[in-house]
mmCIF file of C-alpha atoms and ligand atoms in Angstrom:
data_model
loop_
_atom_site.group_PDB
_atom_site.id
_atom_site.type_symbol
_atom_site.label_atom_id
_atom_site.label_comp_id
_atom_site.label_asym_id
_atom_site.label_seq_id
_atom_site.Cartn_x
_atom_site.Cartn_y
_atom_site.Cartn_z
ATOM 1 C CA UNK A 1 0.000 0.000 0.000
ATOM 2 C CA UNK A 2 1.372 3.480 -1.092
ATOM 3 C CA UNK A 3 1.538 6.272 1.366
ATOM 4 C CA UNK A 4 -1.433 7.802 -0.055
ATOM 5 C CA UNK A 5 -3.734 4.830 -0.169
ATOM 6 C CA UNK A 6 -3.120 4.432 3.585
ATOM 7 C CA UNK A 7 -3.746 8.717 3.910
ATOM 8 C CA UNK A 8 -6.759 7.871 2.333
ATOM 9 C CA UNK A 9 -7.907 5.314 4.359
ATOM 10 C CA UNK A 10 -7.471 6.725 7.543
ATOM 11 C CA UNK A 11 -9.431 9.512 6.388
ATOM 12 C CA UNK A 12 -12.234 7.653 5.293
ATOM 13 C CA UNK A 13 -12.127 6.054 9.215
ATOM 14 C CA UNK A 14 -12.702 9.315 10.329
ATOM 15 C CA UNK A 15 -15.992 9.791 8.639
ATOM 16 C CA UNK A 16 -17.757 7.895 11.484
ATOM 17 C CA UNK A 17 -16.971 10.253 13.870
ATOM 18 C CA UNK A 18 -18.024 13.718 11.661
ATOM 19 C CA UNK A 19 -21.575 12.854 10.935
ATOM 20 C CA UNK A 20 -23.443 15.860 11.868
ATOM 21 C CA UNK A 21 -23.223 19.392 12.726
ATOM 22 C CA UNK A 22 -20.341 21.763 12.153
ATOM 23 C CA UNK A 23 -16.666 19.767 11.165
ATOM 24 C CA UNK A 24 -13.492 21.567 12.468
ATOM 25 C CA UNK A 25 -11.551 20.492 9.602
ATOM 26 C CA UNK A 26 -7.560 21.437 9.911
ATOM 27 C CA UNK A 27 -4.994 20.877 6.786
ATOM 28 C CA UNK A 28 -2.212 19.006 4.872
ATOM 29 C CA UNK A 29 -2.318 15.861 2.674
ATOM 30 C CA UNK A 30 -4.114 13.464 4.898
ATOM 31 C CA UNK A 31 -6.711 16.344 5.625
ATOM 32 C CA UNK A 32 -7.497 16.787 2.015
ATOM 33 C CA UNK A 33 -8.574 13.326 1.448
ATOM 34 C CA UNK A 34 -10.840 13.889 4.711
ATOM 35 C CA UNK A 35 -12.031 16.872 3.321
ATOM 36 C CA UNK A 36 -12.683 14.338 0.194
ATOM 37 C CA UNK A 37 -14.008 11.823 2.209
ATOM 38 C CA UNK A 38 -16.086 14.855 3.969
ATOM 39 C CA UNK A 39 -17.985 15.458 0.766
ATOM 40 C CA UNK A 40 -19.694 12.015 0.480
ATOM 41 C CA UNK A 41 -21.822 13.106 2.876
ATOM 42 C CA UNK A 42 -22.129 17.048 2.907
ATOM 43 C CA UNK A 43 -26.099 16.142 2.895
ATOM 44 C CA UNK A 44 -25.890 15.250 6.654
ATOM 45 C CA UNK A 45 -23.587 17.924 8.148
ATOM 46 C CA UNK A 46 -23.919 22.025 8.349
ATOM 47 C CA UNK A 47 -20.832 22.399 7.756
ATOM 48 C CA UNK A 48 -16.808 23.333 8.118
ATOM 49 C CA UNK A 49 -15.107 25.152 10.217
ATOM 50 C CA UNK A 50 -11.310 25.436 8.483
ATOM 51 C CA UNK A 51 -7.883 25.909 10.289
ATOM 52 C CA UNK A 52 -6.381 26.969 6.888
ATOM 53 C CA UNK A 53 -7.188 29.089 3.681
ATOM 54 C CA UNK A 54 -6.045 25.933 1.679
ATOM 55 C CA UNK A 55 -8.283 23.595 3.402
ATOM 56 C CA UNK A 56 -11.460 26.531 3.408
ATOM 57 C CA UNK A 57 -11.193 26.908 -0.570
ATOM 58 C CA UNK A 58 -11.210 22.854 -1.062
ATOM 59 C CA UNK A 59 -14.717 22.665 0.675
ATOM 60 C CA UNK A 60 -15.808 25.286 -0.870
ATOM 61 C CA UNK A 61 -14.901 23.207 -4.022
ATOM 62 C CA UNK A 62 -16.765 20.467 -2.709
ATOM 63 C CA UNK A 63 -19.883 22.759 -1.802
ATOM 64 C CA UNK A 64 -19.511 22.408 1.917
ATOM 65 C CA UNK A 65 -20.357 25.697 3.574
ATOM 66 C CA UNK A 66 -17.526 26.966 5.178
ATOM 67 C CA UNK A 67 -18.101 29.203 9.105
ATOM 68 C CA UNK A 68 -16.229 31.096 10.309
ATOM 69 C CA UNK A 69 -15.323 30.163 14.608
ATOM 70 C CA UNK A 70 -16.538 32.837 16.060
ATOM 71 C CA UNK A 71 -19.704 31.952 14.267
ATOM 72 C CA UNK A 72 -19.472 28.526 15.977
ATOM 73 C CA UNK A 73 -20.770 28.502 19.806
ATOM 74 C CA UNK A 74 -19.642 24.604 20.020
ATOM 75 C CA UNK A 75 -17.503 22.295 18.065
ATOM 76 C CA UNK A 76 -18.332 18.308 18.444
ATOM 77 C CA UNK A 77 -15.104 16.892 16.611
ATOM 78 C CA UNK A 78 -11.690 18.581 14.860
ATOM 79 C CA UNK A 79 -9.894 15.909 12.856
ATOM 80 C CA UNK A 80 -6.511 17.008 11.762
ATOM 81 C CA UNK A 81 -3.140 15.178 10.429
ATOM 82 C CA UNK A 82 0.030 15.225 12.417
ATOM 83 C CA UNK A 83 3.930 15.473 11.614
ATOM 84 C CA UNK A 84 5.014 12.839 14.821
ATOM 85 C CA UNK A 85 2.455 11.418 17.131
ATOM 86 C CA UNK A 86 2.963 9.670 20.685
ATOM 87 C CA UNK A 87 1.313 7.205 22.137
ATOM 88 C CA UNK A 88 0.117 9.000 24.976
ATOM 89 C CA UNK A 89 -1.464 11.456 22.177
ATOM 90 C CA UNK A 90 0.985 14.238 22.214
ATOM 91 C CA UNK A 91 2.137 15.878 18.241
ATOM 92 C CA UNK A 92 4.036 17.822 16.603
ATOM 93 C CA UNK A 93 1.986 19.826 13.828
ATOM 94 C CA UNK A 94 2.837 22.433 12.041
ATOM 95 C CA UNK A 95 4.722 21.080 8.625
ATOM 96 C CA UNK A 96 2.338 22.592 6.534
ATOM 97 C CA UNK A 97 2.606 26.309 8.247
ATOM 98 C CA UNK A 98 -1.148 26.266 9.621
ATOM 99 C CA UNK A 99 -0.178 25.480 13.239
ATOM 100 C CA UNK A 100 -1.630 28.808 15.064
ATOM 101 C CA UNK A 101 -5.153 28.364 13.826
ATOM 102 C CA UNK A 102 -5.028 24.607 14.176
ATOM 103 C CA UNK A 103 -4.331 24.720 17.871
ATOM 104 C CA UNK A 104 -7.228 27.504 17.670
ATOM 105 C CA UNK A 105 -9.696 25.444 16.164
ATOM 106 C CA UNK A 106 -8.539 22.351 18.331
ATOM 107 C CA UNK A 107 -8.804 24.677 21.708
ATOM 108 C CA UNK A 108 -12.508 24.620 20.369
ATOM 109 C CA UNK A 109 -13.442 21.192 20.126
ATOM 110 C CA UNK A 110 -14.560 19.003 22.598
ATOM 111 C CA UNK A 111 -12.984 16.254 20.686
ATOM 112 C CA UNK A 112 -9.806 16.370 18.541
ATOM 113 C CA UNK A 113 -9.627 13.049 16.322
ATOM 114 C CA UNK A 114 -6.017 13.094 14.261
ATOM 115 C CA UNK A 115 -5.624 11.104 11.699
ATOM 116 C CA UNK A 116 -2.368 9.667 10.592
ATOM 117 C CA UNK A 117 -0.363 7.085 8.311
ATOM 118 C CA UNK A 118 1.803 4.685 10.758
ATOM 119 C CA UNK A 119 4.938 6.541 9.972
ATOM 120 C CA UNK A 120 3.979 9.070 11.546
ATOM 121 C CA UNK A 121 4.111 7.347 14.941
ATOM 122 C CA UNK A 122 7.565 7.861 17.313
ATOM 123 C CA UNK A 123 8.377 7.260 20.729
ATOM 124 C CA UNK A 124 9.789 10.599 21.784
ATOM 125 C CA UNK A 125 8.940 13.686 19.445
ATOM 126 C CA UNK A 126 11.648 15.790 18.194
ATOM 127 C CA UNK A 127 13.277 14.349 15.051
ATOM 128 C CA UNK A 128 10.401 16.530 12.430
ATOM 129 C CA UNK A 129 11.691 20.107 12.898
ATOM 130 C CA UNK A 130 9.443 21.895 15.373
ATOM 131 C CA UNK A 131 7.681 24.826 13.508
ATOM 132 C CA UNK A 132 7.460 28.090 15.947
ATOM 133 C CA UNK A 133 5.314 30.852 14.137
ATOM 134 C CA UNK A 134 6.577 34.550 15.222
ATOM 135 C CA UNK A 135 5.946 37.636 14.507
ATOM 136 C CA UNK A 136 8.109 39.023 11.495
ATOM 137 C CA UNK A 137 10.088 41.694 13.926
ATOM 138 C CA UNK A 138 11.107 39.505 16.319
ATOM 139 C CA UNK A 139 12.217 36.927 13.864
ATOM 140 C CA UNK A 140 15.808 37.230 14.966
ATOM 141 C CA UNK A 141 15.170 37.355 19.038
ATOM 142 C CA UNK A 142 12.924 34.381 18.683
ATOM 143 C CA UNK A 143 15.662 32.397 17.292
ATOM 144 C CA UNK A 144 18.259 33.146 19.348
ATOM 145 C CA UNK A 145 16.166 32.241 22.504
ATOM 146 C CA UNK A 146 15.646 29.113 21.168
ATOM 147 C CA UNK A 147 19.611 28.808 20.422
ATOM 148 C CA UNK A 148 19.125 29.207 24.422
ATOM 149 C CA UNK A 149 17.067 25.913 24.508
ATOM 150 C CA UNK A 150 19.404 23.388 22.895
ATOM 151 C CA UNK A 151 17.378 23.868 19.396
ATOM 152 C CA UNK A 152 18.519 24.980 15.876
ATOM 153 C CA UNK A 153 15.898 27.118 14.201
ATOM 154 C CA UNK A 154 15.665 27.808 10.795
ATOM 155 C CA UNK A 155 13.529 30.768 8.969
ATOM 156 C CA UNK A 156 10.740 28.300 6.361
ATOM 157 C CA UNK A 157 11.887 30.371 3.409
ATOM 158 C CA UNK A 158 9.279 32.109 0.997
ATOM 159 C CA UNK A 159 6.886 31.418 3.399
ATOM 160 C CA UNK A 160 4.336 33.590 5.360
ATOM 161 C CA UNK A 161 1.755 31.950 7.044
ATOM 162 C CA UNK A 162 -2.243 32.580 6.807
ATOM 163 C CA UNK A 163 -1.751 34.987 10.074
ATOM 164 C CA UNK A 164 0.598 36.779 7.801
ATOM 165 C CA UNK A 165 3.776 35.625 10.426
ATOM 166 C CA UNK A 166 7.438 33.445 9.537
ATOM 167 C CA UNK A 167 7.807 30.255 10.363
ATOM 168 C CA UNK A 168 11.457 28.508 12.509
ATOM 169 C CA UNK A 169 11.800 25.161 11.778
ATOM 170 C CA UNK A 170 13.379 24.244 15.037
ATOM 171 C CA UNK A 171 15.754 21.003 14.768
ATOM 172 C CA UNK A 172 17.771 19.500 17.670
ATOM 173 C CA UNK A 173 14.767 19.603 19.961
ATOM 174 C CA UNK A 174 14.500 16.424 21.985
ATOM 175 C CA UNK A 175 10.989 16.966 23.657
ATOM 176 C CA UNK A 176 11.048 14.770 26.843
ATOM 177 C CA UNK A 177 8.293 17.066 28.551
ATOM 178 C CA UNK A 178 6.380 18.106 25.481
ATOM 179 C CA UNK A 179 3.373 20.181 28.105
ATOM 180 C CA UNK A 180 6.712 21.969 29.536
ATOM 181 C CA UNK A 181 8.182 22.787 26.507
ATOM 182 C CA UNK A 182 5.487 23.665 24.535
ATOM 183 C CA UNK A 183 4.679 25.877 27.236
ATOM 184 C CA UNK A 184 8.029 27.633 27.702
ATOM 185 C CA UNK A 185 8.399 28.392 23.610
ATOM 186 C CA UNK A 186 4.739 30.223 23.818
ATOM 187 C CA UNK A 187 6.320 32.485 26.876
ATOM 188 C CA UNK A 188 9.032 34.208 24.188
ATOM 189 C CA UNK A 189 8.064 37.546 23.430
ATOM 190 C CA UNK A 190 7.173 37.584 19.608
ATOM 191 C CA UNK A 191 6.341 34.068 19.647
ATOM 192 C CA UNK A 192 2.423 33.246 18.167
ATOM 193 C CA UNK A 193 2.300 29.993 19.267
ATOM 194 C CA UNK A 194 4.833 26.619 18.534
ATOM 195 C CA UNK A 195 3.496 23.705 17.104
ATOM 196 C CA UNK A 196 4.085 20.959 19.908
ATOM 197 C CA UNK A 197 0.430 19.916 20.694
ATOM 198 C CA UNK A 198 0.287 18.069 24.379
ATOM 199 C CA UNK A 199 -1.448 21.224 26.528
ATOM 200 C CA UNK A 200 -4.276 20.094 24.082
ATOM 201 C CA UNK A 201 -3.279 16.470 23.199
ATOM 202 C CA UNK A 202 -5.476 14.461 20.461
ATOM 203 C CA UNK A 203 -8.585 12.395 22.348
ATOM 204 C CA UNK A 204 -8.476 9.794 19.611
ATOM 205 C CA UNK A 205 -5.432 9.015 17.114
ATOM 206 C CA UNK A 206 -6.226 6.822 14.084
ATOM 207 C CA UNK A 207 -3.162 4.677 12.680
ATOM 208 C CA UNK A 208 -3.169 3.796 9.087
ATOM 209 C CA UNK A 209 -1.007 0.559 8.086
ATOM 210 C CA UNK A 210 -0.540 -2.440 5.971
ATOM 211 C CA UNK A 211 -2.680 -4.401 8.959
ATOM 212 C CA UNK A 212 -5.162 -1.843 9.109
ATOM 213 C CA UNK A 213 -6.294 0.796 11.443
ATOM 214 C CA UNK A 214 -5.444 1.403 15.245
ATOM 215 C CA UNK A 215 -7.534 3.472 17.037
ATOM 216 C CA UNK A 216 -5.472 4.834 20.373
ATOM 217 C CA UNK A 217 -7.879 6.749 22.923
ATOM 218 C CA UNK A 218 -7.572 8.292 25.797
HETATM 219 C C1 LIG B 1 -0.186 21.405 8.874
HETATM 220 C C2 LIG B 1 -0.173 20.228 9.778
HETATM 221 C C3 LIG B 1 -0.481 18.909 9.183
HETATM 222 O O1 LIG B 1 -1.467 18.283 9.935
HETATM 223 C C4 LIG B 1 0.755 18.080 9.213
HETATM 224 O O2 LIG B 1 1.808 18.783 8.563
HETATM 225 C C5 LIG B 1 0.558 16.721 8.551
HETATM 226 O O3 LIG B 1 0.401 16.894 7.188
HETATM 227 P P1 LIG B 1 0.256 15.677 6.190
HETATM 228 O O4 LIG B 1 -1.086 15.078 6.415
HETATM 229 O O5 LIG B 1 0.382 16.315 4.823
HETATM 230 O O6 LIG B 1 1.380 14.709 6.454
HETATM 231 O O7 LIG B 1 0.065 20.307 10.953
HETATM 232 O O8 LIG B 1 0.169 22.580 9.543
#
């Protein structure tokens, strides 16, 4: 099975748990074949709520009506891909540059499924370059406080992010206490929010493989 076919799998799991209502619907590859997946139905749901421009103009494409969250007094389910994934249902997201509005949307939802191939899986996040989004003028200060922390960050180049912010793709970042860390990144001045996800871990991960899919809950 390609990497795709198993993307596109685990999306289609994820069906049984968006059947009604409004959809927090985040971004990147496995996302679009949810937002694919999403379509088959559009009959039975309101709607979309969408943690990225890219994602918002592909259900428009599919006719799904698209909110906007402060539209939304309650959110049932967010399902959204990750970059690593832990067992204890800690991520790091952020690969595709839509981190900040992803945590958002997640924040909102009472239930955060994320959907993912098996690679995906690792025991300690830290080997996919953490993505910090900051604000452009304190590109520079941002990165040398994480110099502070043992990382290596590196400005995403050509890239501005929905929020219109810069991206550091932080490498050398062993994450042993993901909560702790993820916490002390967001306390640097300039700093919109980093894309370790374990304040607001996932409530349900779905695992794509050859064998099939794993469902790992809380
Ligand atoms: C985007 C994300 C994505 O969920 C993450 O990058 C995974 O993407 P893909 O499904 O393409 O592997 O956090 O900001």
């Amino acid at each position: 099975m390609t990497q795709d076919e198993l993307k596109k799998q685990v999306a289609e799991a994820a069906l049984k748990y968006a059947q009604e209502g409004v959809i927090g619907v985040g971004s990147g590859s496995t996302v679009n074949f949810f937002i694919d997946a999403l379509a088959t139905i559009k009959g039975r749901i309101e709607g979309a709520v969408a943690a990225s421009e890219n994602s918002a103009a592909r259900l428009k494409g599919h006719g799904i009506k698209v909110f906007d969250l402060n539209s939304v007094n309650d959110l049932a389910v967010y399902v959204d891909g990750a970059d690593e994934v832990t067992e204890n249902l800690h991520m790091i997201k952020g690969g595709g540059g839509a981190l900040t509005r992803e945590k958002i949307v997640a924040a909102v939802a009472r239930k955060f499924v994320c959907i993912c191939d098996a690679s995906k899986l690792v025991p300690v996040l830290g080997k996919f370059p953490l993505p910090v989004e900051v604000i452009p003028m304190a590109r520079s200060y941002v990165g040398r406080e994480i110099v502070k922390l043992g990382g290596l960050p590196e400005l995403r180049q050509g890239f501005t992010t929905d929020n219109g912010n810069l991206v550091l793709d932080c490498r050398g970042m062993t994450l042993l206490d993901p909560p702790k860390t993820e916490g002390g990144i967001n306390q640097i001045a300039g700093v919109v929010t980093n894309g370790i996800f374990a304040r607001r871990p996932a409530d349900v991960l779905l695992l794509a493989s050859a064998q099939g899919i794993r469902t790992i809950q809380k």
